[in-house]
Short mmCIF file of C-alpha atoms in Angstrom, two decimals:
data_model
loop_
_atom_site.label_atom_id
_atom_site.label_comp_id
_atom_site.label_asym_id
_atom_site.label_seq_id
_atom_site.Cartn_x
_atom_site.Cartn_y
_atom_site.Cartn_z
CA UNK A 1 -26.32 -180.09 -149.38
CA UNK A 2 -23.57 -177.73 -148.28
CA UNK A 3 -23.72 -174.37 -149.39
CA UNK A 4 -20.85 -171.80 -149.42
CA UNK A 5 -20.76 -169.73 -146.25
CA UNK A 6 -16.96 -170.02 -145.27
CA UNK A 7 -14.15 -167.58 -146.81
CA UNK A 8 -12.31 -170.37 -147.92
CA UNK A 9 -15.42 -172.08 -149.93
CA UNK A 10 -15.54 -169.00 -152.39
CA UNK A 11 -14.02 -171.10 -155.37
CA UNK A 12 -15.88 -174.33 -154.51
CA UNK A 13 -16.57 -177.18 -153.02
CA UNK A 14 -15.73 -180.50 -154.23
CA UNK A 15 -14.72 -184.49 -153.68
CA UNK A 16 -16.85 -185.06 -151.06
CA UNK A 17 -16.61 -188.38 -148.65
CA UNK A 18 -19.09 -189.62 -146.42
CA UNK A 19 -18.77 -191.74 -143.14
CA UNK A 20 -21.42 -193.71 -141.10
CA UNK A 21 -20.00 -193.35 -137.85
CA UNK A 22 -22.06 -194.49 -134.57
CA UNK A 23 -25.24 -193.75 -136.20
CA UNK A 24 -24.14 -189.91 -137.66
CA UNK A 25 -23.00 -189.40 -140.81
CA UNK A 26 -19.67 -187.55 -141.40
CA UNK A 27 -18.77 -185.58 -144.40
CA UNK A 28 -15.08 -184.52 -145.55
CA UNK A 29 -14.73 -182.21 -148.90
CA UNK A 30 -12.35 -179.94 -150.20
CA UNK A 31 -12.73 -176.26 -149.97
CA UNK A 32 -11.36 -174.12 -152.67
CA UNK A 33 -10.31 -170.77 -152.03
CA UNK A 34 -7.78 -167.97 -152.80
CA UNK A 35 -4.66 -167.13 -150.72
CA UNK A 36 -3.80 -163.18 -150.53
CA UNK A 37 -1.25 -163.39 -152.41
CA UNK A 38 -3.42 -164.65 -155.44
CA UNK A 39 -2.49 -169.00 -155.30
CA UNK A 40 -5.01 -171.29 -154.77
CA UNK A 41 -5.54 -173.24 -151.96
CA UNK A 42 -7.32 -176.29 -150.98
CA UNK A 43 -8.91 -177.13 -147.10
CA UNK A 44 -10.32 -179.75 -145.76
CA UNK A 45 -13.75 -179.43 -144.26
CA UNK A 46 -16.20 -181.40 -142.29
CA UNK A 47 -19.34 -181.20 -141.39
CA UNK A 48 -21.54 -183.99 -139.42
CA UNK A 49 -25.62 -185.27 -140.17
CA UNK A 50 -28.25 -187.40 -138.31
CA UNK A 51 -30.24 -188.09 -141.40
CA UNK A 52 -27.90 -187.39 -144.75
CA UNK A 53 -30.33 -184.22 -145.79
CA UNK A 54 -29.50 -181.54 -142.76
CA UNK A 55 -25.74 -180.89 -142.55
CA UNK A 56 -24.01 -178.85 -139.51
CA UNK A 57 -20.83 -177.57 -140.58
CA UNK A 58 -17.98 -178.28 -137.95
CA UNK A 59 -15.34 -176.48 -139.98
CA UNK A 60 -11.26 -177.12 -140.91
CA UNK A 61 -9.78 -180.67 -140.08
CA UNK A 62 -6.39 -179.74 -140.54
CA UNK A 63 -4.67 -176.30 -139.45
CA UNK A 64 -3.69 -174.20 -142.28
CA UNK A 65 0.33 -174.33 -141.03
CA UNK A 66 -0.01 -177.91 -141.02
CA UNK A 67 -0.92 -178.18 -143.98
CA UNK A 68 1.64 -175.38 -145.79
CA UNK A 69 4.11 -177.72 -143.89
CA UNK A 70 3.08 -180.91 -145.35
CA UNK A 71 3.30 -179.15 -148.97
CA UNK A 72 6.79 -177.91 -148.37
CA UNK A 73 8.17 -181.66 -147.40
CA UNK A 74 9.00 -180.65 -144.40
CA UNK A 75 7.49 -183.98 -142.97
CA UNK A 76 9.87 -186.81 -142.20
CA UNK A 77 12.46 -187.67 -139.11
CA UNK A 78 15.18 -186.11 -138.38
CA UNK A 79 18.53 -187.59 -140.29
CA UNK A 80 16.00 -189.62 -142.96
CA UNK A 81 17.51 -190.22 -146.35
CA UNK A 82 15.09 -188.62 -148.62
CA UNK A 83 14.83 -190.57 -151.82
CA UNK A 84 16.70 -188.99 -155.34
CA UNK A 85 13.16 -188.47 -157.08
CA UNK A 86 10.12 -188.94 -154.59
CA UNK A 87 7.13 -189.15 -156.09
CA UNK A 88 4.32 -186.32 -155.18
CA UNK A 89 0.91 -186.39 -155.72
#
């Protein structure tokens, strides 16, 4: 079980995804957590296991400006046509 000891895992943790990779398990899951200026925000965490019961937290997979870049569409080559109504998820 992971239990809330990050800042950015004080509204929850959720949609978690496990991996058997060579022999260790590895867990991703969404940390939800409160920006300063009051928006929520979602991370994604990871944390690795030898027997599915004791988990060692490794931390964030993906740098927060990474990600704020992502969510502005600022993704995409240089000169791309960007279609009339993309679709977002």
């Amino acid at each position: 079980m992971i239990f809330p000891t990050f800042a950015n895992e004080t509204l929850g943790r959720e949609d978690p995804k496990v991996y058997e990779a060579d022999g260790r398990y590895v867990l991703f899951y969404n940390a939800i957590w409160r920006t300063e200026t009051g928006a929520i925000a979602c991370d994604i965490m990871c944390g690795v296991s030898d027997d599915l019961e004791t988990w060692e937290k490794r931390g964030l997979v993906v740098p927060h400006r990474r990600v704020a870049a992502v969510g502005e569409g600022r993704c995409g080559a240089p000169g791309r046509r960007r279609p009339r109504r993309p679709h977002r998820w």
